[in-house]
Amino acid sequence: MTNNTIAAISTPLGPGGIGVVRISGPCAYTIMKRLFLRKQPCRPRYGRSSEENQFRSHFVYYGHLVEPLNQTIIDEALAIYMKGPKSFTREDVVEFHSHSGFVVLDRILHLVVDAGAVLSAPGEFSKRAFLNGRIDLTQAEAVIDLINAPCEFAVQMASHQVAGGLRDVLAALTATITRLQAVCEANIEFDESVEDDPVHSTVQEMLSQSILPEVTELIKRQKDTAIFKEGVLLAIAGAPNVGKSSLLNRLVERETAIVSEVPGTTRDIVRDYFSINGVPVVICDTAGIHDTQDPIECLGIKKARDHFHRADIVLLVVEASRKLNAFEKNLIEELQHTRMIVVINKDDIADDDAVADTQQITQHIPQAKVSAKTGHGVANLKGLIFKDLVSGKNRGDHGGATPNLRQRIILEKTMRELQRCLAAAETEQPLDVISGLLTEVLHLLDGISGRRKTEDLYDHIFSQFCIGK
């Protein structure tokens, strides 16, 4: 348990219905009694002590927060006392629920600090929960993912991790590897020259049929679901005045980019955000690709090309009213190794021959006919984008354990060690070599759960939290 008592405002600052000041540590209850004046019930509670200002754990009390020196009322509030270890941090925890607003919450926090608390660092409540054994590191990281979740599916994944989904999978995996190592250790003292020694075959079987497939599936699941947590980048490409800015505005359903009949209006990257079927999307309108001597336009075109090669999908916008020009054909060639959708815009003034010619030239690329002006075909385009984004990706069961990027990197190292261990078993290397490799595997898995203490890693992870969490 930590000696000092920490406090923070745990809700966003600004006007609102409710604001929460959270306190955790050995002085939390004392601070509550000093600052919170409980409003006594109108009727006596028969059979119970009615001593004023006594608080039971996990009850909600109504009253006033007061300045202790002069008993000035600061705000009407609710107070909750949670006696450790039955709290998030496993310490004594107190929460004051007052009206929200910067001045009132700041005033309450100052009173709490004056009463003996210290201001918490970012993520310090969650860090204490971890250090006190309330959650493991996978659950702590899932809290960050839950707070930052950009879509419904990301919330579902994070909620499952907070509940211990990945922790349980890793615990089972660790137990299996530990049992396998125990088999090796138990046989090390015996003569390994005995014929038909089953240990190496047991190691091969468990690694190839159980352990390695489990680790491989976890890695695959992180890659397949990353777009639901991190979002995707779409870049709109095309010649000047083909309707790129109009298409961006239509996709995000608001006027983000300036639309003008004057070519070259967009010279820098215009960025906005929206979602398609729950997938968060960052979409960028870029400068029109053409031959120019204008130094500013040249810089914009260079930045545009940089975005094309960074994007998950490029939307190449062309006109339905004319055939492709040389710059557009060159651009198609330039982006041939990029995931691309050809958007045939201005379908409301289409030239059928021109459209047929464009479709013929780009027949190997997904296509969509739209009118950014009227909105016709935009819903179909979104469906095509979504299909391309999640192609080959399986959300699977919402309850499936899904590692984050840090955890996946460790799992990839784990898989390499397991493959070395499998090779050692196949070539019947000494059991102490195999046992040593399994020790390294267990060491790596402990780095995911946090059982292997690394203070720098803890500081890095919990610094990503907001203050008060």
XYZ file of C-alpha atoms in Angstrom:
469
model
C 0.000 0.000 0.000
C 1.198 3.514 -0.805
C 1.678 5.914 2.123
C 0.384 9.161 0.644
C -3.203 9.990 -0.254
C -3.843 11.205 -3.803
C -6.688 13.281 -5.221
C -7.813 14.489 -8.632
C -10.782 15.748 -10.592
C -11.978 12.654 -12.454
C -14.470 14.253 -14.844
C -13.815 16.659 -17.739
C -13.548 20.272 -16.668
C -16.275 22.648 -17.743
C -19.995 23.248 -17.180
C -21.992 20.087 -16.614
C -24.460 18.312 -14.403
C -22.001 16.367 -12.246
C -18.307 16.619 -11.438
C -16.333 14.034 -9.476
C -13.342 14.530 -7.196
C -11.693 11.209 -6.349
C -9.453 10.495 -3.345
C -7.444 7.330 -2.642
C -5.162 6.473 0.246
C -4.970 6.071 4.019
C -6.299 9.582 4.789
C -9.299 9.420 2.441
C -11.843 8.709 5.178
C -10.423 11.408 7.469
C -10.591 13.969 4.657
C -14.194 12.972 3.950
C -15.218 13.488 7.586
C -13.485 16.846 7.685
C -15.003 18.293 4.503
C -18.381 16.611 4.094
C -21.305 17.528 6.325
C -23.873 14.776 6.063
C -27.547 15.746 6.029
C -29.213 13.566 8.623
C -32.334 11.573 7.651
C -35.664 12.976 8.843
C -36.625 9.726 10.596
C -34.481 7.819 13.096
C -32.982 4.600 11.802
C -34.248 2.130 14.399
C -31.707 -0.315 15.733
C -28.721 1.625 14.356
C -26.491 4.318 15.735
C -27.443 7.806 14.541
C -24.076 9.318 15.443
C -23.549 12.316 13.186
C -21.074 12.164 10.334
C -20.278 8.456 10.494
C -20.020 6.745 7.116
C -20.468 3.133 6.099
C -18.537 1.661 3.209
C -20.264 1.501 -0.162
C -23.160 3.749 0.836
C -24.066 7.017 -0.894
C -24.562 10.009 1.397
C -26.221 13.344 0.661
C -25.004 16.558 2.226
C -22.733 19.570 1.719
C -19.049 20.128 1.150
C -17.912 22.823 3.552
C -14.866 24.926 4.282
C -13.743 23.386 7.634
C -12.468 26.616 9.201
C -15.629 28.700 8.885
C -18.180 26.031 7.817
C -18.933 27.916 4.591
C -20.908 25.694 2.214
C -19.018 25.086 -1.043
C -21.599 22.934 -2.810
C -24.413 20.472 -2.370
C -22.960 17.021 -3.009
C -23.056 13.260 -2.723
C -20.236 11.379 -1.002
C -19.238 7.746 -1.380
C -16.775 5.937 0.886
C -15.267 2.630 -0.287
C -13.127 0.959 2.335
C -10.110 -0.912 0.997
C -9.498 -3.488 -0.265
C -13.017 -3.407 -1.753
C -12.257 -0.504 -4.078
C -10.660 0.080 -7.469
C -7.244 0.860 -5.983
C -7.623 -1.577 -3.051
C -7.056 1.452 -0.824
C -9.630 3.547 1.008
C -11.367 5.564 -1.708
C -13.718 8.551 -1.414
C -15.615 10.260 -4.205
C -17.356 13.624 -3.980
C -20.058 14.119 -6.638
C -20.786 17.825 -6.931
C -22.049 20.175 -9.595
C -19.578 20.441 -12.453
C -17.733 23.607 -13.338
C -14.098 24.621 -13.274
C -14.354 26.971 -10.280
C -16.370 24.713 -7.978
C -14.334 21.568 -8.739
C -11.056 23.429 -8.401
C -12.190 24.830 -5.060
C -13.135 21.354 -3.800
C -9.816 19.905 -4.967
C -7.918 22.665 -3.155
C -9.819 21.842 0.057
C -8.945 18.163 -0.316
C -5.264 18.987 -0.828
C -5.266 21.375 2.135
C -6.783 18.535 4.206
C -3.776 16.296 3.530
C -3.949 14.841 0.029
C -1.505 15.358 -2.834
C -2.389 15.832 -6.493
C -2.302 12.568 -8.428
C -0.132 11.999 -11.476
C -1.770 10.887 -14.743
C -3.036 7.325 -14.374
C -1.992 7.050 -10.744
C -5.303 5.572 -9.571
C -5.038 2.802 -12.175
C -1.346 2.345 -11.400
C -2.181 1.790 -7.740
C -4.869 -0.704 -8.754
C -2.201 -2.566 -10.715
C 0.525 -2.393 -8.065
C -1.942 -3.525 -5.393
C -3.005 -6.546 -7.469
C -6.499 -5.318 -8.347
C -5.818 -5.569 -12.113
C -2.944 -6.803 -14.249
C -1.169 -4.811 -16.944
C -3.411 -6.063 -19.752
C -6.467 -4.768 -17.892
C -4.785 -1.436 -17.173
C -3.965 -0.960 -20.858
C -7.532 -1.933 -21.723
C -8.775 0.971 -19.591
C -6.832 3.325 -21.886
C -8.313 1.589 -24.927
C -11.815 1.878 -23.465
C -11.440 5.607 -22.818
C -9.997 6.222 -26.304
C -12.230 3.762 -28.202
C -13.287 5.392 -31.500
C -16.144 2.989 -32.340
C -18.580 0.486 -30.832
C -16.537 -2.588 -31.698
C -13.423 -1.075 -30.096
C -15.483 -0.506 -26.925
C -16.568 -4.145 -26.938
C -12.993 -5.359 -27.305
C -11.690 -3.066 -24.565
C -14.541 -3.985 -22.191
C -13.678 -7.651 -22.568
C -10.022 -6.918 -21.776
C -10.950 -4.840 -18.710
C -12.902 -7.876 -17.487
C -9.742 -9.981 -17.822
C -10.174 -11.632 -21.233
C -6.533 -11.499 -22.309
C -5.334 -12.023 -18.739
C -7.213 -15.331 -18.560
C -5.919 -16.512 -21.951
C -2.327 -15.684 -21.000
C -2.735 -17.340 -17.590
C -3.896 -20.567 -19.260
C -1.084 -20.364 -21.812
C 1.492 -19.765 -19.076
C 0.159 -22.699 -17.069
C 0.470 -25.010 -20.092
C 4.060 -23.923 -20.782
C 4.942 -24.250 -17.094
C 3.626 -27.831 -17.070
C 5.654 -28.601 -20.183
C 8.775 -27.172 -18.577
C 8.103 -29.251 -15.459
C 8.063 -32.377 -17.610
C 11.486 -31.417 -19.012
C 12.929 -30.610 -15.593
C 11.633 -33.871 -14.131
C 13.445 -35.836 -16.824
C 16.733 -33.923 -16.847
C 18.142 -36.079 -14.021
C 17.386 -39.270 -15.931
C 19.550 -40.866 -18.594
C 18.457 -39.225 -21.862
C 20.109 -42.007 -23.839
C 17.278 -44.376 -23.008
C 15.519 -45.424 -26.185
C 11.949 -44.359 -26.891
C 12.278 -41.357 -24.570
C 8.832 -39.680 -24.944
C 9.766 -36.206 -23.650
C 10.948 -34.722 -26.946
C 7.855 -35.994 -28.740
C 5.657 -34.583 -25.965
C 7.308 -31.167 -26.370
C 6.819 -31.308 -30.152
C 3.166 -32.268 -29.832
C 2.243 -29.618 -27.268
C 4.109 -26.840 -29.084
C 2.860 -27.629 -32.593
C -0.733 -28.567 -31.751
C -1.580 -26.291 -28.841
C 0.827 -23.551 -27.796
C 2.062 -22.179 -31.132
C -1.436 -22.097 -32.719
C -2.723 -20.166 -29.680
C 0.030 -17.539 -29.931
C -0.372 -17.313 -33.725
C -4.113 -16.719 -33.350
C -3.565 -13.920 -30.814
C -1.133 -12.169 -33.179
C -3.528 -12.547 -36.115
C -6.438 -11.201 -34.083
C -4.526 -8.029 -33.236
C -3.681 -7.431 -36.898
C -7.236 -8.124 -38.047
C -8.902 -5.842 -35.496
C -6.358 -2.991 -35.483
C -8.467 -0.886 -37.850
C -11.353 -0.863 -35.351
C -9.094 0.624 -32.655
C -6.697 2.768 -34.653
C -8.839 3.741 -37.631
C -7.804 3.940 -41.272
C -6.446 6.647 -43.541
C -8.167 7.482 -46.829
C -6.513 9.857 -49.284
C -8.476 11.500 -52.092
C -6.388 11.853 -55.249
C -7.070 13.280 -58.680
C -6.555 16.115 -61.120
C -7.656 19.665 -60.261
C -11.386 20.413 -60.334
C -12.624 16.816 -60.563
C -14.645 17.213 -57.337
C -12.284 15.925 -54.665
C -13.288 18.535 -52.099
C -16.986 18.025 -52.858
C -16.547 14.301 -52.345
C -14.835 14.839 -48.974
C -17.678 17.111 -47.854
C -20.244 14.552 -48.991
C -18.505 11.661 -47.193
C -18.151 13.503 -43.884
C -21.582 15.148 -44.341
C -20.392 18.677 -43.563
C -18.618 21.540 -45.312
C -15.003 20.851 -44.424
C -13.188 21.691 -47.662
C -13.581 24.834 -49.792
C -15.385 24.031 -53.042
C -14.696 26.277 -56.028
C -14.811 26.078 -59.803
C -11.333 27.616 -59.806
C -8.754 24.818 -60.282
C -6.089 24.411 -57.585
C -8.187 25.615 -54.637
C -6.780 22.845 -52.402
C -3.051 23.347 -51.947
C -2.502 21.798 -48.539
C -3.881 18.633 -46.929
C -7.469 19.039 -45.693
C -8.279 16.444 -43.040
C -11.539 15.309 -41.430
C -13.003 12.341 -39.597
C -16.027 10.086 -39.989
C -16.918 6.410 -39.619
C -18.161 3.672 -41.913
C -20.125 0.924 -40.154
C -18.260 1.650 -36.940
C -14.783 1.818 -38.501
C -13.124 5.178 -37.672
C -11.792 6.891 -40.784
C -9.393 9.799 -41.286
C -9.949 11.223 -44.762
C -7.586 13.651 -46.502
C -8.307 15.881 -49.487
C -5.102 16.587 -51.397
C -3.857 19.006 -54.013
C -4.783 18.231 -57.614
C -2.057 16.390 -59.533
C -1.044 18.342 -62.626
C 1.912 20.049 -64.302
C 2.628 23.407 -62.645
C 5.482 25.814 -61.959
C 3.781 27.421 -58.947
C 6.117 26.631 -56.005
C 3.235 26.437 -53.500
C 1.249 24.097 -55.725
C 4.386 21.981 -56.266
C 4.799 21.664 -52.504
C 1.121 20.689 -52.154
C 1.468 18.045 -54.874
C 4.553 16.602 -53.149
C 2.659 16.367 -49.849
C -0.255 14.772 -51.710
C 1.971 12.054 -53.141
C 3.403 11.380 -49.675
C -0.139 10.820 -48.377
C -1.015 8.492 -51.251
C 1.729 6.082 -50.226
C 0.846 6.284 -46.519
C -2.897 5.799 -46.997
C -4.718 2.526 -46.389
C -6.895 3.263 -49.441
C -6.594 5.938 -52.149
C -9.810 7.244 -53.687
C -8.798 8.260 -57.214
C -11.423 10.727 -58.408
C -11.991 11.135 -62.152
C -14.747 12.811 -64.150
C -17.659 10.997 -65.759
C -17.982 13.815 -68.309
C -14.659 13.203 -70.092
C -12.039 10.549 -70.807
C -8.965 10.106 -68.664
C -6.134 12.505 -69.403
C -2.425 11.684 -69.474
C -1.835 12.795 -65.877
C -4.604 10.502 -64.610
C -3.291 7.525 -66.575
C 0.178 8.154 -65.164
C -1.276 8.443 -61.674
C -3.028 5.082 -62.039
C 0.309 3.579 -63.061
C 2.069 5.275 -60.138
C -0.460 3.927 -57.633
C -0.767 0.436 -59.085
C 0.684 -1.165 -55.957
C -1.595 0.866 -53.656
C -5.057 -0.178 -52.506
C -7.190 2.055 -54.677
C -10.821 2.714 -55.614
C -11.592 4.647 -58.796
C -14.403 7.114 -58.071
C -16.101 8.232 -61.305
C -17.561 11.547 -60.176
C -20.086 13.932 -61.766
C -22.382 11.061 -62.707
C -25.192 13.619 -63.018
C -23.534 14.988 -66.210
C -21.961 11.736 -67.406
C -20.832 11.049 -70.931
C -21.560 7.362 -71.500
C -18.675 6.876 -73.920
C -16.230 8.538 -71.536
C -17.456 6.420 -68.616
C -17.151 3.228 -70.672
C -13.598 4.171 -71.664
C -12.618 4.872 -68.036
C -14.159 1.613 -66.851
C -12.276 -0.290 -69.524
C -8.908 1.235 -68.589
C -9.469 0.691 -64.838
C -11.274 -2.644 -65.050
C -8.729 -4.263 -62.714
C -9.503 -1.693 -59.965
C -12.681 -1.431 -57.833
C -14.927 1.348 -59.203
C -17.832 3.456 -58.005
C -19.941 5.964 -59.922
C -21.075 8.920 -57.805
C -22.260 12.458 -57.935
C -20.690 14.426 -55.111
C -23.054 17.258 -56.038
C -26.297 15.297 -55.549
C -25.041 12.501 -53.272
C -26.038 9.773 -55.721
C -23.871 6.657 -55.322
C -22.050 7.882 -52.186
C -23.689 5.202 -49.988
C -22.505 2.532 -52.429
C -18.997 4.041 -52.333
C -18.950 3.810 -48.526
C -19.987 0.177 -48.783
C -17.177 -0.486 -51.242
C -14.649 1.218 -48.953
C -15.837 -0.823 -45.975
C -15.693 -4.062 -47.951
C -12.123 -3.275 -48.997
C -11.079 -2.297 -45.473
C -12.341 -5.434 -43.755
C -11.638 -7.829 -46.614
C -10.258 -11.018 -45.095
C -10.663 -9.652 -41.573
C -12.898 -11.462 -39.127
C -14.209 -9.655 -36.114
C -14.881 -13.017 -34.554
C -16.518 -13.322 -31.189
C -16.712 -10.028 -29.337
C -15.473 -11.956 -26.308
C -12.208 -12.959 -27.971
C -8.983 -11.845 -26.336
C -7.373 -9.197 -28.543
C -3.852 -7.941 -27.779
C -2.766 -4.372 -28.417
C 0.297 -3.448 -30.483
C 2.758 -3.582 -27.558
C 1.459 -6.983 -26.560
C 1.545 -8.243 -30.157
C 5.232 -7.318 -30.484
C 5.996 -9.358 -27.366
C 3.893 -12.252 -28.678
C 5.862 -12.194 -31.935
C 9.089 -12.507 -29.925
C 7.438 -15.295 -27.939
C 6.524 -17.120 -31.138
C 10.116 -16.970 -32.363
C 11.339 -18.478 -29.074
C 8.691 -21.193 -29.273
C 9.770 -22.013 -32.817
C 13.377 -22.325 -31.609
C 12.141 -24.613 -28.850
C 10.221 -26.747 -31.378
C 13.322 -27.036 -33.561
C 15.343 -28.085 -30.493
C 12.800 -30.795 -29.691
C 12.721 -32.025 -33.284
C 16.517 -32.394 -33.319
C 16.433 -33.950 -29.814
C 18.705 -31.386 -28.213
C 19.309 -31.744 -24.451
C 16.293 -31.106 -22.252
C 18.099 -28.393 -20.287
C 18.386 -26.407 -23.551
C 14.649 -26.805 -24.183
C 13.855 -25.888 -20.582
C 15.991 -22.746 -20.902
C 14.080 -21.696 -24.013
C 10.777 -22.243 -22.206
C 12.061 -20.070 -19.340
C 12.619 -17.237 -21.826
C 9.099 -17.747 -23.200
C 7.631 -17.440 -19.708
C 9.775 -14.348 -19.100
C 8.340 -12.721 -22.243
C 4.738 -13.553 -21.308
C 5.295 -12.023 -17.873
C 6.188 -8.803 -19.683
C 2.649 -8.704 -21.107
C 0.835 -9.272 -17.827
C 3.194 -7.123 -15.753
C 4.437 -9.880 -13.459
C 7.957 -9.036 -14.607
C 8.591 -5.700 -12.906
C 9.788 -2.951 -15.247
C 9.295 0.464 -13.672
C 10.114 2.398 -16.869
C 7.439 0.435 -18.734
C 4.886 1.077 -15.980
C 5.629 4.808 -16.006
C 5.270 4.923 -19.799
C 1.947 3.064 -19.841
C 0.258 4.922 -16.999
C 1.470 8.328 -18.211
C -0.941 7.856 -21.157
C -3.942 8.036 -18.792
C -5.831 11.204 -18.037
C -5.430 12.650 -14.551
C -8.037 11.199 -12.189
C -8.099 7.721 -13.729
